[in-house]
mmCIF file of C-alpha atoms in Angstrom:
data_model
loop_
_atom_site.group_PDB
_atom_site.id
_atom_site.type_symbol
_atom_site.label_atom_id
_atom_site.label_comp_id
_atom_site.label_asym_id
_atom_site.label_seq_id
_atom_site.Cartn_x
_atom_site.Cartn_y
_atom_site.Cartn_z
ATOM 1 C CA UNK I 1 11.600 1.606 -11.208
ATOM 2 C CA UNK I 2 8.551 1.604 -8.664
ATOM 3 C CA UNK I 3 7.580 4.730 -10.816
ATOM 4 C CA UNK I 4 7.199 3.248 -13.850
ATOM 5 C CA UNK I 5 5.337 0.529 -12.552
ATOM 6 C CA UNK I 6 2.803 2.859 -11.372
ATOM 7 C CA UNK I 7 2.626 4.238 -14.710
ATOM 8 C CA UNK I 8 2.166 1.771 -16.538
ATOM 9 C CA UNK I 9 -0.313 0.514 -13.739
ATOM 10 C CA UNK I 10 -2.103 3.987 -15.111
ATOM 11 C CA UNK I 11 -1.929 3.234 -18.434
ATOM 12 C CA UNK I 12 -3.613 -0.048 -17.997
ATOM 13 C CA UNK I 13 -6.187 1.069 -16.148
ATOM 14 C CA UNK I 14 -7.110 3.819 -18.478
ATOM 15 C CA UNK I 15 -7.245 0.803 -21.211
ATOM 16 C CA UNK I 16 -9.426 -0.770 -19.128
ATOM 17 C CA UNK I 17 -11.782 1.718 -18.493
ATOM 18 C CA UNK I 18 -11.455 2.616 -22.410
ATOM 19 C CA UNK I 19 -12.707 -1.044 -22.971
ATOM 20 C CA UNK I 20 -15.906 -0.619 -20.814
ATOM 21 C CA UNK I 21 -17.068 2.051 -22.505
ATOM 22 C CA UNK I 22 -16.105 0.116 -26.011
ATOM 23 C CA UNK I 23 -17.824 -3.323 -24.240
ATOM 24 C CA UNK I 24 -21.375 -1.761 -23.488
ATOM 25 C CA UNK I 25 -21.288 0.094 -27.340
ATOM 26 C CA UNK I 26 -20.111 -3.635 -28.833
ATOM 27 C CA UNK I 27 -20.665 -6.372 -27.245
ATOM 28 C CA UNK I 28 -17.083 -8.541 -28.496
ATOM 29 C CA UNK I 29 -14.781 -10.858 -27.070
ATOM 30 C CA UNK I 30 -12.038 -9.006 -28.364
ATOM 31 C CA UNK I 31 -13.255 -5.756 -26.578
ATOM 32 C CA UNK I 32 -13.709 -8.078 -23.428
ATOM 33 C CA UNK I 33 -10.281 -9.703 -23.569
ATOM 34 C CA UNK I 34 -8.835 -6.187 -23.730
ATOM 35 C CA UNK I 35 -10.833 -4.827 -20.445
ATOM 36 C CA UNK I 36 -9.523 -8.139 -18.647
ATOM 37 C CA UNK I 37 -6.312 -7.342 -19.790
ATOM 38 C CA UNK I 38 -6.206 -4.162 -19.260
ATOM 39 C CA UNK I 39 -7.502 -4.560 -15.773
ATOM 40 C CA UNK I 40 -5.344 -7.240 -14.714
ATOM 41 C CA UNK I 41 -1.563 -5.483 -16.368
ATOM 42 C CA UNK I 42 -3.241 -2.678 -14.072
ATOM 43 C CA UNK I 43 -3.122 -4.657 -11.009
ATOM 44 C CA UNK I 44 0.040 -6.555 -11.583
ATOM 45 C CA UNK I 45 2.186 -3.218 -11.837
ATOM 46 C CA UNK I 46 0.133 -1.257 -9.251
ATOM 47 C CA UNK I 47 1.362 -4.429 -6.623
ATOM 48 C CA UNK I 48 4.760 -4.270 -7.895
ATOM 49 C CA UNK I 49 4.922 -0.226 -7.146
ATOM 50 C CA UNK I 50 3.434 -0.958 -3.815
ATOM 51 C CA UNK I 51 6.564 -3.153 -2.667
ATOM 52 C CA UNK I 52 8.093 0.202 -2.497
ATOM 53 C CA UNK I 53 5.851 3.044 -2.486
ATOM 54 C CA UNK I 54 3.618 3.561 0.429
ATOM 55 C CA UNK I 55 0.302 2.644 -0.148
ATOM 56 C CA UNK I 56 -1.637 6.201 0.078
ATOM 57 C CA UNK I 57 0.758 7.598 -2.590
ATOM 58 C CA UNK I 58 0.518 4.923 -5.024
ATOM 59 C CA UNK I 59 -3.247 4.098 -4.783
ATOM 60 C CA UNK I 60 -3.525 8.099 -5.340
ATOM 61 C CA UNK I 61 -1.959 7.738 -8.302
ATOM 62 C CA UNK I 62 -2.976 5.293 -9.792
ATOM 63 C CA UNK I 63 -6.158 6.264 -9.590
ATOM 64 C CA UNK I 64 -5.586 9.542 -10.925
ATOM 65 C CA UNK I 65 -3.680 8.810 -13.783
ATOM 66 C CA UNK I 66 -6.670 5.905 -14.728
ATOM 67 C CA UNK I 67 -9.062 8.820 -13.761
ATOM 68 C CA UNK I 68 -7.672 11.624 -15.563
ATOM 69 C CA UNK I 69 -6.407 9.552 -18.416
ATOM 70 C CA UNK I 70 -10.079 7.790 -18.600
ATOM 71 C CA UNK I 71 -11.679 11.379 -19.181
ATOM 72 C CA UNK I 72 -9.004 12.459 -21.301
ATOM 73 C CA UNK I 73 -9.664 9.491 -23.993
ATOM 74 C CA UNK I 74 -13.379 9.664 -23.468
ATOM 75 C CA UNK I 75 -12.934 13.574 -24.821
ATOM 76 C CA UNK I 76 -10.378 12.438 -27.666
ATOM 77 C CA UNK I 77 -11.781 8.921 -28.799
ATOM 78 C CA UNK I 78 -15.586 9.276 -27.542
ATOM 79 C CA UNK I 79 -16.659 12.581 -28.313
ATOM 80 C CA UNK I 80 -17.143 13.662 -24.634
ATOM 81 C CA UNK I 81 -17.239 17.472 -23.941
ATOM 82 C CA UNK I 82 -14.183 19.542 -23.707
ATOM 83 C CA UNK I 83 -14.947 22.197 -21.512
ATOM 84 C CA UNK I 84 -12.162 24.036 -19.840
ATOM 85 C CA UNK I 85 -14.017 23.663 -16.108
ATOM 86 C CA UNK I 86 -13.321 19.226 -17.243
ATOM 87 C CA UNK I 87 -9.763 20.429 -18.301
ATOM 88 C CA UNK I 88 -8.903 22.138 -15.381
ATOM 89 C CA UNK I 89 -10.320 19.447 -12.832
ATOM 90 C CA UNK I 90 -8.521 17.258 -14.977
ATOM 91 C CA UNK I 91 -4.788 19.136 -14.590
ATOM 92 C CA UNK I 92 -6.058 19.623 -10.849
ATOM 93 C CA UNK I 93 -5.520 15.762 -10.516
ATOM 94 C CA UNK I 94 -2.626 15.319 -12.289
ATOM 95 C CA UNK I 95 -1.446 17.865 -10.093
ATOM 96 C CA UNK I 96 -2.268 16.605 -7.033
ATOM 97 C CA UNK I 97 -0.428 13.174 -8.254
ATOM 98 C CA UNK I 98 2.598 14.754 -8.706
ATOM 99 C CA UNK I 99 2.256 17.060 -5.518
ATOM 100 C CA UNK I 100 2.365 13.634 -3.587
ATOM 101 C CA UNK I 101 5.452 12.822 -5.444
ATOM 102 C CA UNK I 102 7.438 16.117 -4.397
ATOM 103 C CA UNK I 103 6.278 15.434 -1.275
ATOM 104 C CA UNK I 104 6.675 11.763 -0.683
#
């Protein structure tokens, strides 16, 4: 279950980064409420992960899922460049995530 946590702990924070990028283009409550939110899901699930996982790991994680998954929807939603040197930094993190799973 800690897994999923940490997941979704990635998911939220690449929703939260989403929503800075959105906030500083439009400046809305809505896009603010949706940062916060984003942020603070983020935070809740990345503590509940830690009550099992050890702390390295899951920070690692976390951050690269909200990393990778950041630049992935600034390509797809923002117009960012797709170059395959991003793309393959981008499947070096994810790879290095679950490199500390096979090995944790």
């Amino acid at each position: 279950m800690e897994w999923i946590f940490l997941i979704l702990a990635g998911i939220f924070e690449m929703m939260g980064v989403a929503m800075i990028n959105k906030l500083n283009k439009d400046r809305s409550w809505k896009a603010f409420l949706l940062m916060a939110g984003g942020f603070t899901l983020s935070f809740l699930f990345l503590s509940q992960a830690m009550k099992v996982l050890p702390m390295g790991t899951a920070y690692a994680v976390w951050t690269g899922i909200g990393a990778s998954g950041g630049a992935v929807v600034g390509m797809l939603v923002y117009g960012e460049p797709r170059s395959l040197p991003r793309i393959l930094c981008i499947a070096t993190v994810l790879a290095s995530a679950v490199g500390l799973k096979l090995v944790g």
